Short mmCIF file of C-alpha atoms and ligand atoms in Angstrom, two decimals:
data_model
loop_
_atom_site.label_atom_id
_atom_site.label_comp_id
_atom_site.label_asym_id
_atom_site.label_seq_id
_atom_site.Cartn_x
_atom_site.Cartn_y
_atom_site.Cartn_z
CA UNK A 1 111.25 121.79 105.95
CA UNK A 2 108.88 121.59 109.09
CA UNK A 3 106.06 123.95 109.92
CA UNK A 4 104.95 124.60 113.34
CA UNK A 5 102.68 127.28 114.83
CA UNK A 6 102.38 128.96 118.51
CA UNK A 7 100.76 130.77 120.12
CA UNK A 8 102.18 134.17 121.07
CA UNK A 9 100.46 136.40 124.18
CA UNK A 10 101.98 139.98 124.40
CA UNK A 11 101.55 141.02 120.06
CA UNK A 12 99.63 144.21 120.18
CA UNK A 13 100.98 146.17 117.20
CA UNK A 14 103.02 145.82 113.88
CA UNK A 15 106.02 146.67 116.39
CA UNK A 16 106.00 143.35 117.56
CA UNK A 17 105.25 141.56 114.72
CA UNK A 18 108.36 142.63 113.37
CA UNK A 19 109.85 141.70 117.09
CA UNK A 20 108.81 138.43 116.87
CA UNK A 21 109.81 137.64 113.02
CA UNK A 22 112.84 139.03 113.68
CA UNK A 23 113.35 137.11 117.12
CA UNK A 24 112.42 134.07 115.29
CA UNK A 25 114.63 134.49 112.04
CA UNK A 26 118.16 135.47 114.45
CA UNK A 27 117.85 131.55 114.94
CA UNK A 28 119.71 129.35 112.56
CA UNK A 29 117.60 127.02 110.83
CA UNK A 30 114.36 129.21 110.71
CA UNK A 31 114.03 130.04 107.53
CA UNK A 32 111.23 132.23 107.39
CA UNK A 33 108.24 133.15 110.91
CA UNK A 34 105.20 134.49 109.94
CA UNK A 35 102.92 136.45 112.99
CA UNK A 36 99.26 136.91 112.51
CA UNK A 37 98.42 139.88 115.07
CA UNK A 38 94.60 138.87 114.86
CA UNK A 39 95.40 135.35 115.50
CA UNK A 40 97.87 136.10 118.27
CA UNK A 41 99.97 132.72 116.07
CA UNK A 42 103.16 132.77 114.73
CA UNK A 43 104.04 130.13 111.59
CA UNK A 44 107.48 128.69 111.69
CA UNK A 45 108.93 127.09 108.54
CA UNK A 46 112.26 125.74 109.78
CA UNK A 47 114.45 122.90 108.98
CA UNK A 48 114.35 120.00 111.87
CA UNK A 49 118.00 118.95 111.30
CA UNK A 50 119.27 122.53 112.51
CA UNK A 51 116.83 123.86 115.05
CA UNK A 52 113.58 122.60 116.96
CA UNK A 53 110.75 124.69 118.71
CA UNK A 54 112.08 124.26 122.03
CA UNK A 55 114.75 126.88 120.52
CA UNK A 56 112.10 128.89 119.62
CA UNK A 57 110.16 130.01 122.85
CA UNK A 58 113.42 131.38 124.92
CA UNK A 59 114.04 133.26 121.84
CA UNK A 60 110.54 135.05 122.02
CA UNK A 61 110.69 134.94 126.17
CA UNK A 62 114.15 137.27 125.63
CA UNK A 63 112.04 139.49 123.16
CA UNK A 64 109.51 139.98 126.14
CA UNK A 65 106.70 137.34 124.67
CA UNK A 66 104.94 134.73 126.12
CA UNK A 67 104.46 131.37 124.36
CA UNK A 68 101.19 129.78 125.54
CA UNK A 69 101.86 126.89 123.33
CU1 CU B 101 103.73 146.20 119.76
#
């Protein structure tokens, strides 16, 4: 299992928070994203074999986020 973390712009409110986690988990191979709203972050435990964070950002681009890194 790998951890990464990025940086999400557009999280205002628990509403997204769940948007993201949930745009995150749809993707096979993330086991589990955590958001911080206060951070503006997102922690992604996922497993390198099935997926890679170049999956990750269109994922949260469809949900209407913006991945500054
Ligand atoms: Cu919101």
């Amino acid at each position: 299992m790998t951890t990464t973390t990025l940086i999400v712009q557009g999280m205002t409110c628990d509403g997204c928070v769940t948007a993201v986690k949930r745009a995150l988990e749809g993707i096979p191979g993330v086991k589990e994203a955590t958001p911080s709203l206060e951070k503006g972050a997102v922690k992604v435990d996922y497993d390198p074999s099935e997926t890679s964070p170049s999956s990750f950002t269109p994922s949260l681009e469809a949900a209407g986020f913006e991945v500054l890194s």
